[in-house]
Amino acid sequence: MQLELKQPINKQIIAQRKWYLKHPNYINRVSKRGQPYLHLIVSEIEKRGLPLELALLPIVESAFDPFAYSHGRASGMWQIIPGTGTRFGLAQNWWYDGRRDVYASTNAALDYLEYLHKYFKGDWLHAIAAYNSGEGRVGRAIKKNRKAGKPTNFWSLKLPKETKDYVPRLLALAQILKDPQQFDITWPNIANEAKLILVDTKSQIDLAFAAKLADMELNELHRLNPGFNRWATDPNGSHQLLLPLDKAGQFSTALSKTKASDRVSWVRYKIKNGDNLGVIAKRHQTTVAVIQDVNDINSSSIRAGKFLLIPVSTKDLSAYKLSAQSRLAKKQSQPRKGSKRTHIVKSGDNFWDIGRKYQVNHKSIAKWNGMAPKDTLRLGQKLVIWTKLAGAKTSGN
């Protein structure tokens, strides 16, 4: 890998380098996880003429885990927070989260890094630090040093410990990968040609159906397309799927022989007394907006005895092991210390108060439920709580 950033040797970088060299299995594990995506990422970086070291940022950010979610609400391999995602054009809704979309998030992250590079007048270390902690914080640190007559280079700034470690961590990785033999580290070669390609299905498609057309395992396809939260692509788009190059031709040929209406399954649902669109949508793992659109309904009112046409998954929902629902269920079922309780969110609830009630850290509750402490709780939402509090009962019933 031809690298471009200046590689100083200082105690901060040496400390981070020592950590990586003490954990060769970590580098091996991360390199294997990132292997499918590296050519795509490097190609986009080269296309823009950016430093190739930026291709290593997903290691520092998420260990190349496209499903990573942090306590600060950052998501995806590039760990993009909601506001930054919106700012750089990434859709985030019930069906789809562009922050986890490998191709879309890579371009958004590089857009942001280019913006930061320009904002900090060509200083890449300032830009990389700001990617971690925000341009405002880095800008204020620079201004403070300048006012005090101190140097304004990255190494002289007063920044949070996470950010002070972040930049040397990236540079340490770059030094190791520049000469892996010197450090007795094995790093896979980046393919000279594309291994993945984007294919536009032009309409909503069930991921299980797409996997069948491509002759792939469902999990394999979903891992390449982690932006999709549910069993299908977003009915309103994007309908792009990232596929292995050797599967794309077969997929496109098979897809051309299907109609858009065949790409998801349908049920004819008879409305019962007491039903409402929200309940029906939740039961069928879809949204009110989709049901309204499919059935040409302009309001939320429905009548018992009438029928609704509803798109549904071709397989049992448990088969979609990388959907948001399945990943949450897996996280909530992990055994931890204490007694397991279920808390049903009531009006006015927040993580802090719930934590006090069960005498557990509010950040732990968020983590156990695949959330961040600042995420909004929904009325009726079920939270799994592990408490050592004697006699604690399930709350909210």
Coordinates of N, CA and C in Angstrom, one line a residue, residues 7-15:
Q7 N 4.9 10.4 8.3 CA 4.9 9.4 9.3 C 5.9 9.7 10.4
P8 N 5.5 10.6 11.4 CA 6.5 10.9 12.4 C 6.6 9.7 13.4
I9 N 7.7 9.7 14.1 CA 7.9 8.7 15.1 C 7.9 9.4 16.5
N10 N 6.9 9.2 17.2 CA 6.8 9.8 18.6 C 6.2 8.8 19.5
K11 N 6.2 9.1 20.8 CA 5.8 8.1 21.8 C 4.3 7.7 21.7
Q12 N 3.5 8.7 21.2 CA 2.0 8.3 21.0 C 1.9 7.3 19.9
I13 N 2.6 7.4 18.8 CA 2.4 6.5 17.7 C 3.1 5.1 18.1
I14 N 4.2 5.2 18.8 CA 4.9 4.0 19.2 C 4.1 3.2 20.2
A15 N 3.4 3.9 21.1 CA 2.5 3.2 22.0 C 1.4 2.4 21.3

